[in-house]
Short mmCIF file of C-alpha atoms and ligand atoms in Angstrom, two decimals:
data_model
loop_
_atom_site.label_atom_id
_atom_site.label_comp_id
_atom_site.label_asym_id
_atom_site.label_seq_id
_atom_site.Cartn_x
_atom_site.Cartn_y
_atom_site.Cartn_z
CA UNK A 17 0.00 0.00 0.00
CA UNK A 18 1.37 3.47 -0.88
CA UNK A 19 1.74 5.86 2.05
CA UNK A 20 -0.86 8.26 0.70
CA UNK A 21 -3.44 5.51 0.93
CA UNK A 22 -3.42 5.88 4.72
CA UNK A 23 -5.31 9.13 4.15
CA UNK A 24 -7.96 7.63 1.91
CA UNK A 25 -11.52 6.99 3.12
CA UNK A 26 -12.27 3.34 2.38
CA UNK A 27 -15.96 2.54 2.65
CA UNK A 28 -17.30 -0.93 2.06
CA UNK A 29 -19.66 0.04 -0.77
CA UNK A 30 -23.21 -1.05 -1.38
CA UNK A 31 -23.51 -3.67 -4.13
CA UNK A 32 -26.36 -2.89 -6.51
CA UNK A 33 -28.09 -5.72 -8.37
CA UNK A 34 -26.55 -6.75 -11.65
CA UNK A 35 -27.38 -4.65 -14.73
CA UNK A 36 -26.40 -6.95 -17.61
CA UNK A 37 -25.92 -5.25 -20.99
CA UNK A 38 -27.68 -8.15 -22.67
CA UNK A 39 -31.34 -7.24 -23.25
CA UNK A 40 -32.33 -10.77 -24.05
CA UNK A 41 -32.92 -11.81 -20.45
CA UNK A 42 -35.83 -11.86 -18.03
CA UNK A 43 -34.75 -9.27 -15.51
CA UNK A 44 -36.38 -9.80 -12.13
CA UNK A 45 -33.45 -8.70 -9.97
CA UNK A 46 -33.68 -4.95 -9.25
CA UNK A 47 -37.38 -4.24 -8.73
CA UNK A 48 -37.82 -2.29 -11.92
CA UNK A 49 -41.31 -1.88 -13.31
CA UNK A 50 -42.01 -4.03 -16.41
CA UNK A 51 -44.35 -1.38 -17.88
CA UNK A 52 -43.24 1.82 -19.64
CA UNK A 53 -43.34 5.20 -17.84
CA UNK A 54 -46.34 7.55 -18.17
CA UNK A 55 -46.84 8.57 -21.83
CA UNK A 56 -46.74 12.31 -20.98
CA UNK A 57 -42.99 12.10 -20.38
CA UNK A 58 -42.35 10.75 -23.91
CA UNK A 59 -43.69 13.97 -25.45
CA UNK A 60 -41.35 16.01 -23.22
CA UNK A 61 -38.40 14.04 -24.58
CA UNK A 62 -39.51 14.72 -28.16
CA UNK A 63 -40.00 18.45 -27.55
CA UNK A 64 -36.82 18.95 -25.52
CA UNK A 65 -34.53 21.67 -26.87
CA UNK A 66 -31.12 20.06 -27.14
CA UNK A 67 -29.36 23.46 -27.11
CA UNK A 68 -30.72 24.09 -23.61
CA UNK A 69 -28.24 21.58 -22.26
CA UNK A 70 -25.59 24.30 -22.33
CA UNK A 71 -27.42 25.95 -19.44
CA UNK A 72 -27.37 24.78 -15.83
CA UNK A 73 -30.68 23.37 -14.60
CA UNK A 74 -32.83 25.13 -11.97
CA UNK A 75 -31.00 24.31 -8.71
CA UNK A 76 -34.34 24.21 -6.85
CA UNK A 77 -35.90 21.93 -9.51
CA UNK A 78 -39.00 24.08 -8.91
CA UNK A 79 -41.19 22.61 -11.66
CA UNK A 80 -40.70 19.10 -10.35
CA UNK A 81 -41.06 20.17 -6.72
CA UNK A 82 -44.31 21.96 -7.52
CA UNK A 83 -45.72 19.01 -9.48
CA UNK A 84 -44.95 16.65 -6.58
CA UNK A 85 -46.38 19.11 -4.03
CA UNK A 86 -49.62 19.41 -6.06
CA UNK A 87 -49.90 15.64 -6.41
CA UNK A 88 -49.64 15.09 -2.65
CA UNK A 89 -51.49 18.27 -1.57
CA UNK A 90 -48.57 19.76 0.34
CA UNK A 91 -46.65 23.03 -0.05
CA UNK A 92 -43.58 23.11 -2.36
CA UNK A 93 -41.59 24.07 0.75
CA UNK A 94 -42.42 20.62 2.14
CA UNK A 95 -40.82 18.76 -0.78
CA UNK A 96 -37.17 17.90 -1.36
CA UNK A 97 -35.99 16.20 -4.57
CA UNK A 98 -32.84 14.33 -5.46
CA UNK A 99 -31.22 12.05 -7.96
CA UNK A 100 -33.08 8.89 -6.98
CA UNK A 101 -34.20 8.20 -3.43
CA UNK A 102 -30.66 6.93 -2.80
CA UNK A 103 -29.50 10.54 -3.11
CA UNK A 104 -32.38 11.76 -0.93
CA UNK A 105 -31.69 9.11 1.73
CA UNK A 106 -27.96 9.74 1.67
CA UNK A 107 -28.57 13.50 2.18
CA UNK A 108 -30.99 12.63 4.98
CA UNK A 109 -28.37 10.53 6.80
CA UNK A 110 -25.92 13.40 6.47
CA UNK A 111 -28.45 16.01 7.63
CA UNK A 112 -30.46 14.38 10.38
CA UNK A 113 -28.24 11.76 11.97
CA UNK A 114 -25.67 13.93 13.74
CA UNK A 115 -26.22 12.62 17.28
CA UNK A 116 -23.74 10.57 19.32
CA UNK A 117 -26.55 8.15 20.08
CA UNK A 118 -27.13 5.27 17.69
CA UNK A 119 -29.54 5.53 14.80
CA UNK A 120 -31.89 2.54 14.83
CA UNK A 121 -32.87 0.49 11.80
CA UNK A 122 -33.87 -3.13 11.19
CA UNK A 123 -31.15 -5.74 10.85
CA UNK A 124 -32.80 -6.94 7.65
CA UNK A 125 -33.71 -3.95 5.52
CA UNK A 126 -32.38 -1.92 2.59
CA UNK A 127 -28.68 -2.71 2.76
CA UNK A 128 -27.63 0.83 1.89
CA UNK A 129 -28.49 2.17 5.37
CA UNK A 130 -25.44 0.75 7.13
CA UNK A 131 -23.23 1.83 4.20
CA UNK A 132 -24.26 5.50 4.62
CA UNK A 133 -23.99 5.25 8.40
CA UNK A 134 -20.42 3.94 8.07
CA UNK A 135 -19.47 6.52 5.43
CA UNK A 136 -20.77 9.47 7.47
CA UNK A 137 -19.55 8.10 10.81
CA UNK A 138 -23.08 7.80 12.20
CA UNK A 139 -23.34 5.38 15.15
CA UNK A 140 -26.07 2.82 14.53
CA UNK A 141 -27.80 -0.22 15.95
CA UNK A 142 -29.41 -2.86 13.77
CA UNK A 143 -32.55 -4.24 15.40
CA UNK A 144 -33.43 -7.89 14.65
CA UNK A 145 -36.78 -8.56 13.01
CA UNK A 146 -39.26 -10.84 14.78
CA UNK A 147 -39.25 -14.54 13.80
CA UNK A 148 -42.02 -13.87 11.29
CA UNK A 149 -39.75 -11.20 9.66
CA UNK A 150 -41.94 -8.29 10.82
CA UNK A 151 -40.66 -5.12 12.55
CA UNK A 152 -41.75 -4.78 16.19
CA UNK A 153 -42.43 -1.08 16.98
CA UNK A 154 -41.68 -1.83 20.67
CA UNK A 155 -38.01 -2.33 19.71
CA UNK A 156 -37.81 1.33 18.67
CA UNK A 157 -38.79 2.76 22.04
CA UNK A 158 -35.27 3.22 23.39
CA UNK A 159 -32.85 6.14 23.34
CA UNK A 160 -31.58 6.83 19.83
CA UNK A 161 -30.14 9.43 17.49
CA UNK A 162 -32.73 8.81 14.78
CA UNK A 163 -34.78 6.04 13.20
CA UNK A 164 -35.11 4.81 9.65
CA UNK A 165 -36.99 1.88 8.18
CA UNK A 166 -38.44 0.90 4.84
CA UNK A 167 -42.20 0.38 4.64
CA UNK A 168 -42.95 -2.02 3.02
CA UNK A 169 -39.65 -3.37 4.27
CA UNK A 170 -37.06 -4.68 1.83
CA UNK A 171 -36.37 -7.40 0.91
CA UNK A 172 -39.25 -8.96 2.88
CA UNK A 173 -41.98 -6.82 1.26
CA UNK A 174 -43.86 -6.85 4.57
CA UNK A 175 -45.93 -3.73 5.28
CA UNK A 176 -46.38 -2.11 8.70
CA UNK A 177 -49.77 -0.48 9.32
CA UNK A 178 -49.89 3.28 9.92
CA UNK A 179 -50.92 2.94 13.59
CA UNK A 180 -47.71 0.97 14.25
CA UNK A 181 -45.67 3.66 12.45
CA UNK A 182 -47.41 6.26 14.62
CA UNK A 183 -46.50 4.33 17.77
CA UNK A 184 -42.83 4.72 16.82
CA UNK A 185 -43.33 8.43 16.11
CA UNK A 186 -45.23 9.24 19.27
CA UNK A 187 -42.50 7.64 21.39
CA UNK A 188 -39.66 9.44 19.58
CA UNK A 189 -40.25 13.21 19.58
CA UNK A 190 -36.50 13.79 20.04
CA UNK A 191 -35.46 12.03 16.82
CA UNK A 192 -36.02 12.41 13.13
CA UNK A 193 -37.94 9.37 11.91
CA UNK A 194 -37.47 8.53 8.23
CA UNK A 195 -39.91 6.19 6.53
CA UNK A 196 -38.58 4.91 3.20
CA UNK A 197 -41.71 4.25 1.15
CA UNK A 198 -40.00 3.17 -2.09
CA UNK A 199 -42.62 0.42 -2.57
CA UNK A 200 -45.69 2.06 -1.02
CA UNK A 201 -47.82 2.20 -4.17
CA UNK A 202 -48.13 -1.58 -4.48
CA UNK A 203 -50.78 -2.10 -1.83
CA UNK A 204 -49.56 -0.37 1.35
CA UNK A 205 -50.96 2.88 2.78
CA UNK A 206 -48.59 5.83 2.99
CA UNK A 207 -48.01 7.38 6.41
CA UNK A 208 -47.85 10.79 4.68
CA UNK A 209 -50.95 12.17 6.52
CA UNK A 210 -48.91 11.92 9.75
CA UNK A 211 -46.60 14.76 8.63
CA UNK A 212 -49.35 17.19 9.74
CA UNK A 213 -49.00 15.91 13.29
CA UNK A 214 -45.27 15.12 13.49
CA UNK A 215 -42.74 17.72 12.31
CA UNK A 216 -39.96 15.11 12.79
CA UNK A 217 -41.37 12.66 10.20
CA UNK A 218 -39.72 12.49 6.78
CA UNK A 219 -41.40 10.32 4.14
CA UNK A 220 -39.17 9.30 1.23
CA UNK A 221 -40.51 7.96 -2.07
CA UNK A 222 -39.17 7.33 -5.56
CA UNK A 223 -40.06 7.43 -9.26
CA UNK A 224 -38.05 4.24 -9.81
CA UNK A 225 -40.68 1.64 -8.94
CA UNK A 226 -44.37 2.54 -9.30
CA UNK A 227 -43.56 5.31 -11.80
CA UNK A 228 -41.32 3.12 -13.98
CA UNK A 229 -38.54 5.70 -14.14
CA UNK A 230 -35.53 4.05 -12.53
CA UNK A 231 -33.44 5.22 -15.49
CA UNK A 232 -34.27 8.88 -14.92
CA UNK A 233 -33.23 8.95 -11.23
CA UNK A 234 -35.83 10.87 -9.22
CA UNK A 235 -36.47 10.52 -5.51
CA UNK A 236 -38.24 12.88 -3.13
CA UNK A 237 -38.89 13.51 0.52
CA UNK A 238 -41.97 15.12 2.04
CA UNK A 239 -42.08 16.50 5.56
CA UNK A 240 -42.34 19.66 7.63
CA UNK A 241 -40.93 22.89 6.17
CA UNK A 242 -38.23 22.81 8.85
CA UNK A 243 -37.01 19.34 7.84
CA UNK A 244 -36.95 20.29 4.16
CA UNK A 245 -35.04 23.50 4.88
CA UNK A 246 -32.39 21.53 6.81
CA UNK A 247 -32.10 19.04 3.94
CA UNK A 248 -31.71 21.82 1.37
CA UNK A 249 -28.99 23.49 3.44
CA UNK A 250 -26.96 20.29 3.36
CA UNK A 251 -27.71 19.60 -0.30
CA UNK A 252 -26.55 23.10 -1.26
CA UNK A 253 -23.37 22.41 0.70
CA UNK A 254 -22.63 19.34 -1.45
CA UNK A 255 -23.99 19.82 -5.00
CA UNK A 256 -26.45 22.53 -6.09
CA UNK A 257 -27.40 20.83 -9.36
CA UNK A 258 -28.44 17.29 -8.52
CA UNK A 259 -31.32 17.19 -11.02
CA UNK A 260 -30.68 17.66 -14.74
CA UNK A 261 -32.94 19.67 -17.05
CA UNK A 262 -34.48 16.73 -18.86
CA UNK A 263 -35.22 14.83 -15.67
CA UNK A 264 -36.94 17.82 -14.06
CA UNK A 265 -39.25 18.21 -17.08
CA UNK A 266 -40.02 14.50 -17.57
CA UNK A 267 -40.61 13.97 -13.86
CA UNK A 268 -42.95 16.95 -13.59
CA UNK A 269 -45.02 15.68 -16.52
CA UNK A 270 -45.11 12.07 -15.34
CA UNK A 271 -46.04 12.67 -11.71
CA UNK A 272 -49.31 14.34 -12.72
CA UNK A 273 -50.56 11.13 -14.33
CA UNK A 274 -51.74 9.35 -11.18
CA UNK A 275 -54.33 7.36 -13.17
CA UNK A 276 -51.54 5.70 -15.13
CA UNK A 277 -49.61 4.90 -11.95
CA UNK A 278 -52.70 3.29 -10.41
CA UNK A 279 -53.41 1.27 -13.54
CA UNK A 280 -49.89 -0.18 -13.82
CA UNK A 281 -49.56 -0.75 -10.05
CA UNK A 282 -52.87 -2.67 -10.12
CA UNK A 283 -51.53 -4.93 -12.89
CA UNK A 284 -48.38 -5.62 -10.85
CA UNK A 285 -50.39 -6.33 -7.69
CA UNK A 286 -52.56 -8.79 -9.61
CA UNK A 287 -49.50 -10.58 -11.03
CA UNK A 288 -47.87 -10.59 -7.58
CA UNK A 289 -50.84 -12.26 -5.91
CA UNK A 290 -50.99 -14.84 -8.68
CA UNK A 291 -47.24 -15.48 -8.41
CA UNK A 292 -47.50 -16.04 -4.65
CA UNK A 293 -49.94 -18.89 -5.29
CA UNK A 294 -47.85 -20.31 -8.15
CA UNK A 295 -44.69 -20.35 -6.01
CA UNK A 296 -46.46 -21.92 -3.05
CA UNK A 297 -47.54 -24.69 -5.44
CA UNK A 298 -43.87 -25.14 -6.36
CA UNK A 299 -42.96 -25.71 -2.70
CA UNK A 300 -41.92 -22.18 -1.68
CA UNK A 301 -42.78 -20.28 1.48
CA UNK A 302 -43.75 -16.74 0.55
CA UNK A 303 -43.92 -13.62 2.74
CA UNK A 304 -47.02 -11.42 2.53
CA UNK A 305 -45.36 -8.88 0.24
CA UNK A 306 -47.06 -5.56 -0.48
CA UNK A 307 -44.23 -4.53 -2.83
CA UNK A 308 -43.40 -5.16 -6.50
CA UNK A 309 -41.36 -8.20 -5.52
CA UNK A 310 -41.82 -11.39 -3.55
CA UNK A 311 -39.44 -12.85 -0.99
CA UNK A 312 -39.44 -16.64 -1.12
CA UNK A 313 -37.75 -19.63 0.48
CA UNK A 314 -38.00 -23.16 -0.85
CA UNK A 315 -38.89 -25.89 1.64
CA UNK A 316 -36.03 -28.15 0.51
CA UNK A 317 -34.03 -26.73 -2.40
CA UNK A 318 -30.98 -24.50 -1.93
CA UNK A 319 -31.63 -20.82 -2.76
CA UNK A 320 -28.18 -20.14 -4.18
CA UNK A 321 -28.45 -23.16 -6.46
CA UNK A 322 -31.86 -22.04 -7.74
CA UNK A 323 -30.46 -18.53 -8.30
CA UNK A 324 -27.59 -19.92 -10.36
CA UNK A 325 -29.78 -22.31 -12.33
CA UNK A 326 -32.20 -19.51 -13.17
CA UNK A 327 -29.32 -17.37 -14.37
CA UNK A 328 -28.18 -20.17 -16.71
CA UNK A 329 -31.69 -19.97 -18.16
CA UNK A 330 -31.32 -16.18 -18.54
CA UNK A 331 -33.65 -15.32 -15.70
CA UNK A 332 -32.11 -12.93 -13.16
CA UNK A 333 -33.42 -12.74 -9.58
CA UNK A 334 -31.68 -11.46 -6.42
CA UNK A 335 -29.82 -13.57 -3.89
CA UNK A 336 -27.79 -12.48 -0.84
CA UNK A 337 -25.21 -14.82 0.61
CA UNK A 338 -25.86 -13.33 4.06
CA UNK A 339 -26.86 -14.92 7.37
CA UNK A 340 -30.62 -14.95 8.11
CA UNK A 341 -31.63 -14.43 4.45
CA UNK A 342 -29.32 -16.86 2.65
CA UNK A 343 -32.20 -19.30 2.10
CA UNK A 344 -34.31 -16.67 0.34
CA UNK A 345 -34.66 -15.28 -3.16
CA UNK A 346 -36.13 -11.91 -3.99
CA UNK A 347 -38.05 -11.98 -7.21
CA UNK A 348 -39.26 -8.78 -8.88
CA UNK A 349 -42.75 -8.99 -10.35
CA UNK A 350 -42.50 -8.82 -14.13
CA UNK A 351 -45.22 -9.09 -16.74
CA UNK A 352 -47.42 -12.18 -16.47
CA UNK A 353 -45.57 -13.69 -19.43
CA UNK A 354 -42.20 -13.15 -17.66
CA UNK A 355 -43.63 -14.88 -14.60
CA UNK A 356 -44.93 -17.85 -16.62
CA UNK A 357 -41.41 -18.37 -17.96
CA UNK A 358 -40.11 -18.16 -14.38
CA UNK A 359 -42.54 -20.85 -13.15
CA UNK A 360 -41.57 -23.15 -16.06
CA UNK A 361 -37.87 -22.69 -15.30
CA UNK A 362 -38.40 -23.28 -11.58
CA UNK A 363 -40.40 -26.41 -12.26
CA UNK A 364 -37.58 -27.77 -14.38
CA UNK A 365 -34.91 -26.84 -11.81
CA UNK A 366 -36.81 -28.35 -8.89
CA UNK A 367 -37.50 -31.65 -10.70
N1 PMP B 428 -35.19 2.36 -0.79
C1 PMP B 428 -35.39 1.05 -0.96
C2 PMP B 428 -36.02 0.27 0.13
C3 PMP B 428 -34.99 0.43 -2.16
O1 PMP B 428 -35.15 -0.89 -2.33
C4 PMP B 428 -34.42 1.21 -3.18
C5 PMP B 428 -34.04 0.58 -4.51
N2 PMP B 428 -32.81 -0.03 -4.54
C6 PMP B 428 -34.21 2.57 -2.94
C7 PMP B 428 -34.63 3.11 -1.75
C8 PMP B 428 -33.51 3.46 -3.93
O2 PMP B 428 -34.17 3.59 -5.11
P1 PMP B 428 -33.89 4.80 -6.11
O3 PMP B 428 -32.56 5.41 -5.75
O4 PMP B 428 -33.92 4.20 -7.44
O5 PMP B 428 -35.00 5.78 -5.87
#
C-alpha cells in the first residue's frame, strides 16, 4: 500500500443488483417496473430543446417540486428532490443523523443504510426482526439518534400499518424518523398524513418503482418545512445541481398522471398475488409482500443453487449470501408472461 493511501476513506460500498448489458434476459433482480413510464414524459423528450443543455438546470428543480407538491397536496416548501431516493436518503443521513446516540434500523432492511452510516460516521444499531420477519415497533422505544426503516420493508416486502408507524413516532419526539416508502404504491398505505401531526417525520418515495422511471433517477422527501429547509442546506453544501434539465421536465409531466400509476400498479399487484400462489404450489414459502417483488424460500431446495440455475436460463433474480436471508430469493414482479417463464424454469430446476 502506498503511504498516501493511509489518508484515503475506504468505505465498504453497497452492491447494486446486476445490470447486464444483454437485453435478451428476463430481468427480475432490481425491482424495476415491467411497464413503460407515463406517456406524458415521452412527449417532453420529443420536444426537448437540445441546445438548452448548455445551461445549468434550476438548482431548486422548482417545476418538479411543484408538481410533486400538487400531487400530494402539500406546499412546495415541504418537498425535497434528489437524484433517486438513494440521493435523498444519503442527504438525509448526512443532515439528520448527527447525534452521538445510535440511529436505529432493522437488521434486515435496505442494505444501503449501514453503508451510509459507516461513510458518514453515524453510530447505529441494527434491530433484529421478529421470527415472522416483521418489525416490532416496541423495539424502537429506546434512546436513539434517529430512526429509519423501509415500509414495506425490503427485501421482505412486509408492510407495517400506519398505527404501528405512529407508535414509533409518538415515542420518539426527540429524533427524526425517516420512513422509506420506495414500494408504497403496491398495496400499502402511505403514512404521509402523519406529517401534519409530526414535524420530525420524513417520508421518502421514488419514481423508480411505481412510476417506472428508474433510469431517470428521481427521488423525493416530504415533511415539515423545517425538515426540508435543513435538507436543502446540506444539499446546497454538497452539490447545487443534482437534477438535470431533462429529468426535471419529464418527472414533472409524469407525476401528474396518477391514473396511469394506479393502472400499472394494479396490474403488478394482480400478477404478484398470482405469483405467490404459483410459487407456493412449487414448494416455496412466501412472505405477505405488499411490494413489487416477492421474498421466497423453498422448503427443501438451496436458494443459491436455484439462483444460479435460473441465471443459466437467462432469468435474473436477487440472492444475498448473508446470514438470516441466505435461504431466500427476492423476485421482482414482471409481466405475467415473464412470470410464466419463471414458473416453467423453476419447475424444471426443482424436478
Ligand atoms: N429504498 C429502498 C427500500 C430500495 O429498495 C431502493 C431501490 N434499490 C431505494 C430506496 C432506492 O431507489 P432509487 O434510488 O432508485 O430511488
